[in-house]
Short mmCIF file of C-alpha atoms in Angstrom, two decimals:
data_model
loop_
_atom_site.label_atom_id
_atom_site.label_comp_id
_atom_site.label_asym_id
_atom_site.label_seq_id
_atom_site.Cartn_x
_atom_site.Cartn_y
_atom_site.Cartn_z
CA MET A 1164 113.56 93.94 67.09
CA THR A 1165 111.01 94.32 70.04
CA SER A 1166 110.58 98.04 70.36
CA THR A 1167 109.64 99.70 73.87
CA LYS A 1168 106.30 100.37 72.53
CA GLU A 1169 105.75 96.93 71.54
CA LEU A 1170 106.77 95.48 75.05
CA ARG A 1171 104.44 98.40 76.44
CA GLN A 1172 101.42 96.84 74.27
CA ILE A 1173 102.47 93.39 75.41
CA LYS A 1174 101.86 94.47 79.21
CA GLY A 1175 98.28 94.71 78.63
CA GLY A 1176 97.85 91.25 77.02
CA ASP A 1177 101.02 89.31 78.20
CA GLU A 1178 100.59 87.71 81.88
CA SER A 1179 104.42 87.18 82.52
CA PHE A 1180 104.96 90.82 81.69
CA SER A 1181 102.38 92.33 83.88
CA TYR A 1182 103.63 89.86 86.74
CA LEU A 1183 107.24 91.01 86.34
CA PHE A 1184 106.55 94.88 85.69
CA PRO A 1185 103.58 95.99 87.98
CA GLU A 1186 104.81 99.38 87.88
CA SER A 1187 104.63 101.52 84.93
CA GLY A 1188 107.67 104.08 83.57
CA LEU A 1189 110.30 101.53 84.58
CA LEU A 1190 111.25 100.11 81.14
CA ALA A 1191 112.43 103.40 80.01
CA LYS A 1192 114.38 103.96 83.05
CA LEU A 1193 116.13 100.43 82.32
CA GLU A 1194 116.90 101.34 78.82
CA ARG A 1195 118.99 104.00 80.25
CA MET A 1196 121.12 101.74 82.42
CA SER A 1197 123.77 99.41 81.86
CA LEU A 1198 125.49 96.22 83.96
CA ALA A 1199 128.74 97.34 85.47
CA GLY A 1200 131.06 94.83 84.32
CA GLY A 1201 134.68 96.06 85.34
CA SER A 1202 137.21 94.64 82.94
CA ARG A 1203 135.25 91.00 82.45
CA VAL A 1204 134.74 91.90 78.96
CA GLN A 1205 135.44 88.98 77.24
CA GLY A 1206 134.05 87.18 73.93
CA THR A 1207 134.05 86.02 70.44
CA LEU A 1208 131.67 88.75 68.91
CA ALA A 1209 132.05 92.08 68.62
CA GLY A 1210 129.80 94.44 71.18
CA LYS A 1211 129.41 97.75 72.79
CA ARG A 1212 131.81 96.99 75.77
CA ARG A 1213 135.51 98.20 75.74
CA SER A 1214 137.64 95.51 76.68
CA THR A 1215 141.01 95.61 77.92
CA SER A 1216 142.31 94.29 74.60
CA LEU A 1217 143.33 96.39 71.56
CA GLY A 1218 141.24 95.57 68.60
CA GLY A 1219 139.45 97.54 65.92
CA SER A 1220 137.00 100.08 67.14
CA GLN A 1221 137.21 103.70 66.58
CA GLU A 1222 138.24 104.62 70.09
CA PHE A 1223 141.97 105.31 70.23
CA ALA A 1224 144.39 103.85 72.71
CA ASP A 1225 148.13 104.37 72.10
CA TYR A 1226 150.83 104.32 69.63
CA ARG A 1227 153.56 102.20 69.19
CA PRO A 1228 156.76 102.21 66.66
CA TYR A 1229 156.18 100.77 63.30
CA ALA A 1230 157.15 97.00 62.53
CA PRO A 1231 157.61 95.34 59.42
CA GLY A 1232 154.32 93.70 58.36
CA ASP A 1233 151.87 96.33 60.20
CA ASP A 1234 149.36 98.07 58.23
CA ILE A 1235 150.64 101.34 56.71
CA ARG A 1236 147.16 102.58 57.09
CA ARG A 1237 147.87 103.03 60.77
CA ILE A 1238 150.83 105.01 60.43
CA ASP A 1239 149.97 108.35 61.96
CA TRP A 1240 151.63 110.83 59.32
CA ASN A 1241 151.62 113.93 61.77
CA VAL A 1242 153.41 112.25 64.40
CA TYR A 1243 155.87 111.07 61.52
CA GLY A 1244 156.26 114.66 60.29
CA ARG A 1245 157.34 115.96 63.89
CA THR A 1246 159.66 113.17 64.97
CA GLY A 1247 160.67 111.49 61.61
CA LYS A 1248 159.79 108.21 62.97
CA PRO A 1249 156.83 105.78 61.88
CA PHE A 1250 153.97 105.32 64.78
CA ILE A 1251 151.05 102.92 64.64
CA ARG A 1252 147.72 104.06 65.72
CA GLN A 1253 146.10 101.49 68.43
CA TYR A 1254 142.53 101.29 69.30
CA TRP A 1255 140.70 99.40 72.18
CA ASP A 1256 138.82 96.43 71.13
CA GLU A 1257 135.10 96.54 71.53
CA GLN A 1258 133.41 92.96 72.81
CA GLU A 1259 130.29 91.58 74.48
CA LEU A 1260 129.68 91.59 78.11
CA HIS A 1261 128.43 87.83 79.54
CA ALA A 1262 125.99 88.35 81.88
CA THR A 1263 124.75 85.55 84.10
CA LEU A 1264 121.83 85.64 86.62
CA TYR A 1265 121.41 82.79 89.45
CA ILE A 1266 118.12 82.98 91.10
CA ASP A 1267 117.33 80.76 94.31
CA THR A 1268 113.67 79.30 93.88
CA SER A 1269 114.14 77.02 97.36
CA VAL A 1270 110.79 76.96 99.51
CA SER A 1271 112.19 79.37 101.94
CA MET A 1272 112.23 82.06 99.10
CA SER A 1273 108.79 81.12 97.67
CA ASN A 1274 106.89 80.95 100.79
CA PHE A 1275 107.37 83.98 102.65
CA GLY A 1276 106.66 87.69 102.37
CA GLY A 1277 102.97 87.35 101.42
CA GLU A 1278 101.59 88.39 98.27
CA GLU A 1279 102.82 91.86 98.41
CA ALA A 1280 106.27 90.88 99.29
CA ASN A 1281 107.23 87.49 98.37
CA LYS A 1282 110.71 86.99 98.11
CA LEU A 1283 110.75 84.73 95.23
CA THR A 1284 108.38 87.33 93.27
CA CYS A 1285 110.78 90.05 94.12
CA ALA A 1286 113.93 88.15 93.03
CA LEU A 1287 112.29 87.44 89.75
CA ARG A 1288 111.01 90.95 89.21
CA LEU A 1289 114.52 92.31 89.98
CA ALA A 1290 115.84 89.58 88.04
CA ALA A 1291 113.90 90.95 85.07
CA ALA A 1292 115.18 94.29 85.32
CA VAL A 1293 118.69 93.67 85.47
CA GLY A 1294 118.45 91.40 82.56
CA TYR A 1295 116.33 93.74 80.40
CA ALA A 1296 119.21 96.66 81.24
CA ALA A 1297 121.86 94.16 80.14
CA LEU A 1298 119.88 92.97 76.80
CA CYS A 1299 119.24 96.58 75.94
CA GLY A 1300 122.81 97.14 76.40
CA GLY A 1301 123.92 94.24 73.60
CA ASP A 1302 125.13 92.11 76.60
CA ARG A 1303 124.76 88.23 76.26
CA LEU A 1304 122.61 86.98 79.05
CA SER A 1305 122.18 83.51 80.89
CA VAL A 1306 119.74 82.68 83.34
CA ARG A 1307 119.57 79.85 86.10
CA THR A 1308 117.55 78.87 89.05
CA PHE A 1309 118.46 76.85 91.65
CA ALA A 1310 117.27 74.98 94.74
CA GLY A 1311 118.67 72.33 97.19
CA GLN A 1312 121.34 70.44 95.16
CA GLY A 1313 120.50 70.91 91.75
CA MET A 1314 120.33 73.72 89.18
CA ASP A 1315 118.60 74.05 85.80
CA GLU A 1316 119.83 74.57 82.53
CA GLY A 1317 118.08 78.24 82.13
CA VAL A 1318 118.15 80.10 79.20
CA ARG A 1319 120.84 81.78 77.03
CA LEU A 1320 119.93 84.96 75.29
CA ALA A 1321 121.41 87.05 72.56
CA GLY A 1322 121.86 90.77 73.22
CA GLY A 1323 119.15 93.30 72.41
CA ARG A 1324 115.72 93.76 73.05
CA ALA A 1325 114.35 91.13 71.04
CA SER A 1326 115.35 88.57 73.48
CA SER A 1327 113.82 90.40 76.45
CA LEU A 1328 110.04 88.54 75.77
CA HIS A 1329 111.92 84.98 76.25
CA LEU A 1330 113.72 86.33 79.40
CA PHE A 1331 110.29 87.57 80.71
CA ARG A 1332 108.36 84.34 80.11
CA TYR A 1333 111.10 82.08 81.40
CA LEU A 1334 110.99 84.19 84.63
CA ALA A 1335 107.45 84.19 84.88
CA ASP A 1336 107.35 80.15 84.63
CA GLN A 1337 109.17 80.37 88.15
CA LYS A 1338 106.78 82.38 89.96
CA PRO A 1339 105.37 80.75 93.11
CA SER A 1340 102.48 78.92 92.69
CA SER A 1341 100.76 80.33 96.03
CA PRO A 1342 102.93 82.50 97.92
CA ALA A 1343 101.97 82.38 101.73
CA ALA A 1344 99.75 84.83 103.01
CA ASP A 1345 101.53 87.56 105.38
CA LEU A 1346 99.02 86.94 107.97
CA PRO A 1347 99.38 86.46 111.56
CA PRO A 1348 100.13 82.87 112.51
CA LYS A 1349 98.11 80.34 114.18
CA ARG A 1350 98.82 80.34 117.66
CA SER A 1351 100.05 76.79 117.95
CA GLU A 1352 101.67 76.31 115.01
CA THR A 1353 103.76 78.54 112.35
CA THR A 1354 106.26 78.20 109.66
CA ALA A 1355 109.77 79.41 110.24
CA ALA A 1356 111.44 80.87 107.08
CA GLY A 1357 114.78 79.86 108.17
CA ILE A 1358 114.44 81.92 111.42
CA GLY A 1359 116.52 79.98 114.30
CA PHE A 1360 116.08 81.07 117.79
CA SER A 1361 119.33 80.30 119.22
CA ASP A 1362 122.86 81.58 120.65
CA GLN A 1363 124.26 80.80 117.14
CA LYS A 1364 123.68 82.75 113.90
CA PRO A 1365 120.18 82.42 112.35
CA ALA A 1366 119.71 79.05 110.83
CA SER A 1367 118.89 78.42 107.46
CA SER A 1368 115.66 77.38 106.13
CA ALA A 1369 117.07 73.75 106.83
CA ALA A 1370 117.46 74.67 110.33
CA SER A 1371 118.50 71.67 112.77
CA PRO A 1372 115.19 69.25 113.32
CA SER A 1373 114.10 68.38 116.52
CA ILE A 1374 115.22 64.81 116.05
CA ASN A 1375 118.39 64.18 114.02
CA THR A 1376 118.21 61.09 112.45
CA PRO A 1377 120.82 59.89 109.72
CA GLU A 1378 118.27 60.86 107.08
CA THR A 1379 117.46 64.38 108.17
CA LEU A 1380 120.85 65.23 109.04
CA LYS A 1381 121.83 64.10 105.42
CA ALA A 1382 119.11 65.88 103.84
CA ASP A 1383 119.99 68.98 106.17
CA ALA A 1384 123.47 68.98 104.91
CA SER A 1385 122.52 68.84 100.96
CA ILE A 1386 119.98 71.53 100.91
CA SER A 1387 121.97 73.96 103.60
CA ASP A 1388 125.18 73.89 101.41
CA LEU A 1389 124.87 76.88 99.00
CA SER A 1390 127.92 75.97 96.71
CA ARG A 1391 126.43 72.27 95.92
CA PRO A 1392 124.10 73.50 92.97
CA PHE A 1393 127.12 75.36 91.58
CA ARG A 1394 129.38 72.58 91.75
CA GLN A 1395 127.63 70.62 89.09
CA PRO A 1396 129.10 70.55 85.92
CA GLY A 1397 128.64 73.10 83.37
CA ARG A 1398 126.73 75.53 85.90
CA LEU A 1399 129.60 78.05 86.09
CA PRO A 1400 129.94 80.62 83.35
CA ARG A 1401 132.86 79.50 80.92
CA ARG A 1402 133.76 83.15 79.76
CA ALA A 1403 134.70 85.96 82.19
CA GLY A 1404 131.78 88.36 82.75
CA VAL A 1405 129.39 89.30 85.29
CA SER A 1406 127.22 87.09 87.84
CA TRP A 1407 124.29 88.26 90.04
CA VAL A 1408 123.16 85.90 92.58
CA PHE A 1409 119.65 86.31 94.19
CA THR A 1410 119.02 84.56 97.41
CA ASP A 1411 117.78 84.95 101.02
CA GLY A 1412 121.19 83.52 102.20
CA TRP A 1413 119.61 80.95 104.48
CA TYR A 1414 122.32 78.62 104.18
CA GLU A 1415 124.33 76.94 106.90
CA SER A 1416 127.27 76.91 104.69
CA GLY A 1417 128.74 77.11 101.08
CA ILE A 1418 128.24 80.79 100.52
CA ALA A 1419 132.08 81.64 100.62
CA GLU A 1420 132.93 78.40 98.48
CA MET A 1421 130.33 79.64 95.76
CA LEU A 1422 131.88 83.20 95.94
CA LEU A 1423 135.40 81.65 95.45
CA ALA A 1424 134.20 79.77 92.39
CA LEU A 1425 132.23 82.25 90.63
CA ALA A 1426 135.41 84.62 91.13
CA ALA A 1427 137.68 82.06 90.15
CA ALA A 1428 135.27 81.64 86.75
CA GLY A 1429 136.38 85.23 86.25
CA GLN A 1430 133.08 86.61 87.25
CA HIS A 1431 132.66 90.35 88.95
CA VAL A 1432 129.73 88.90 91.31
CA VAL A 1433 126.92 90.78 92.48
CA PHE A 1434 125.29 89.11 95.96
CA VAL A 1435 121.79 89.97 96.45
CA GLN A 1436 120.24 89.22 99.57
CA LEU A 1437 116.55 89.42 99.88
CA LEU A 1438 114.61 88.98 103.16
CA SER A 1439 110.74 89.85 103.87
CA PRO A 1440 109.31 91.77 106.55
CA GLN A 1441 108.38 88.59 108.36
CA GLU A 1442 112.20 87.61 108.92
CA LEU A 1443 113.18 91.34 109.61
CA ASP A 1444 110.88 92.10 112.35
CA PRO A 1445 108.63 88.56 113.14
CA ARG A 1446 105.65 89.38 115.07
CA LEU A 1447 105.32 85.93 117.12
CA ASP A 1448 104.52 85.34 120.48
CA GLY A 1449 103.65 82.57 123.30
CA GLU A 1450 104.29 79.07 122.89
CA LEU A 1451 104.55 77.99 119.22
CA ARG A 1452 105.72 74.92 117.04
CA LEU A 1453 108.01 76.26 114.25
CA ILE A 1454 107.93 73.94 111.02
CA ASP A 1455 111.22 73.95 108.87
CA ALA A 1456 110.23 75.23 105.39
CA GLU A 1457 112.81 73.14 103.67
CA LEU A 1458 112.43 69.82 105.87
CA GLY A 1459 109.19 69.80 107.39
CA THR A 1460 110.65 69.33 110.65
CA GLY A 1461 109.49 71.09 113.65
CA LYS A 1462 110.49 72.55 117.21
CA GLU A 1463 108.72 73.55 120.02
CA VAL A 1464 109.87 77.45 120.96
CA ALA A 1465 108.40 79.80 123.38
CA LEU A 1466 108.63 83.18 122.29
CA SER A 1467 109.32 86.16 124.22
CA GLY A 1468 110.15 89.86 123.61
CA GLY A 1469 113.75 89.21 124.75
CA LEU A 1470 114.26 86.15 122.47
CA LEU A 1471 113.04 88.04 119.70
CA ARG A 1472 115.48 91.01 120.31
CA GLN A 1473 117.98 88.35 120.33
CA TYR A 1474 116.93 87.12 117.08
CA ARG A 1475 117.15 90.56 115.48
CA GLN A 1476 120.85 91.12 116.95
CA THR A 1477 121.78 87.65 115.64
CA LEU A 1478 120.41 88.54 112.12
CA ALA A 1479 122.24 91.70 112.25
CA GLU A 1480 125.35 89.86 113.20
CA PHE A 1481 124.93 87.02 110.16
CA GLN A 1482 124.17 89.93 107.75
CA ASP A 1483 127.52 91.83 108.69
CA GLU A 1484 129.52 88.48 108.20
CA LEU A 1485 127.79 88.26 104.56
CA ARG A 1486 128.93 91.74 103.97
CA ARG A 1487 132.58 91.09 105.09
CA GLN A 1488 132.84 87.98 103.06
CA CYS A 1489 131.98 90.06 100.14
CA ALA A 1490 133.95 92.59 101.11
CA ASP A 1491 136.90 90.65 101.35
CA ARG A 1492 136.72 89.52 97.91
CA GLY A 1493 135.44 93.03 96.01
CA ILE A 1494 132.12 91.95 95.78
CA PRO A 1495 129.13 94.05 96.20
CA PHE A 1496 126.91 93.20 98.70
CA VAL A 1497 123.16 94.22 98.07
CA PHE A 1498 120.73 93.88 100.70
CA ILE A 1499 117.03 93.92 99.76
CA ASP A 1500 113.87 94.25 102.12
CA THR A 1501 111.19 92.86 99.75
CA SER A 1502 108.26 95.37 100.88
CA ARG A 1503 110.14 97.84 98.65
CA SER A 1504 108.82 98.77 95.13
CA ILE A 1505 110.78 97.34 92.18
CA SER A 1506 111.39 100.97 90.62
CA ASP A 1507 112.91 102.23 94.14
CA ILE A 1508 115.15 99.04 94.26
CA VAL A 1509 116.66 99.86 90.83
CA ALA A 1510 117.07 103.32 91.68
CA SER A 1511 119.15 102.53 94.87
CA LEU A 1512 120.91 100.18 92.76
CA ALA A 1513 122.03 102.81 90.76
CA THR A 1514 123.77 104.58 93.69
CA ILE A 1515 125.65 101.14 94.41
CA PRO A 1516 129.25 100.88 92.95
CA ASN A 1517 130.07 97.98 90.56
CA THR A 1518 126.02 97.39 90.18
CA LEU A 1519 123.94 99.17 87.82
CA ARG A 1520 125.06 102.31 86.03
CA LEU A 1521 122.99 105.19 84.60
#
């Protein structure tokens, strides 16, 4: 088994570890945390989680009257002495929790936030933290990435710290090749991270192109539907458990359908939206051509203070709608400003019910 000391030693020589854990001291905090799973504990192997079923653990659950064929070693003779009737002691079953992490690796996630606040980097680091807490708690873990219409096979890991290095290396392999620098845009052209300046809700990173040909409309529909990757065969968990979804939420449709599909699969879902400072408070002005990050199409826009205020208001309304959709299904909604440190984000998660717990 890989010890915490060994993991810290690897930090000096393993590039994936250094990329995912730039801050010292976080591992020790994560080892004291666990994933909130509610009653979604189900498995074929014994684990550390108390399930809703009765079994053979050491934690007492209840009594029931003796029936022919019961193990007489479970008769509570003290109760028999008081009542004159034989009763059987019942214990809770302890099973493993299945956790699945879904990470959005689309262009809008990898190209915004600069080196220090890149959305995909933040998602990968947070997934590493959540996954490490799950493995330390003995939970089984699956990790998948998705973009556009596709979702990869990911990795499946048995519980325990020994699996953590496989997790870290898989996540580090997904890092953006060259995160866009958080620099002031050119006066004539900039790239929009799903920023749509209109009377509608913020457009996804597949915002309506300036020329709607059948080809672009088809591509637009395919990459702006969040549910499409989850509709692929074998991409939903086969057992009840916990699923975390890390995304910027820049999708025109499919968010509600994705949440319903995971809930129908017996998942306790945690929806994590990550946005960069560029998207929360864009510092743009003048006449610009905004380039769609996903489609490569552009739109001429004359930006003003009033239009930016309208954008911020529309963004707030869009996030309120996401919160409502999650709340209606009993799903925790977590918003992350990617300029925050991972340690700060993890500490705040511990205060949000049904996410991480100490």
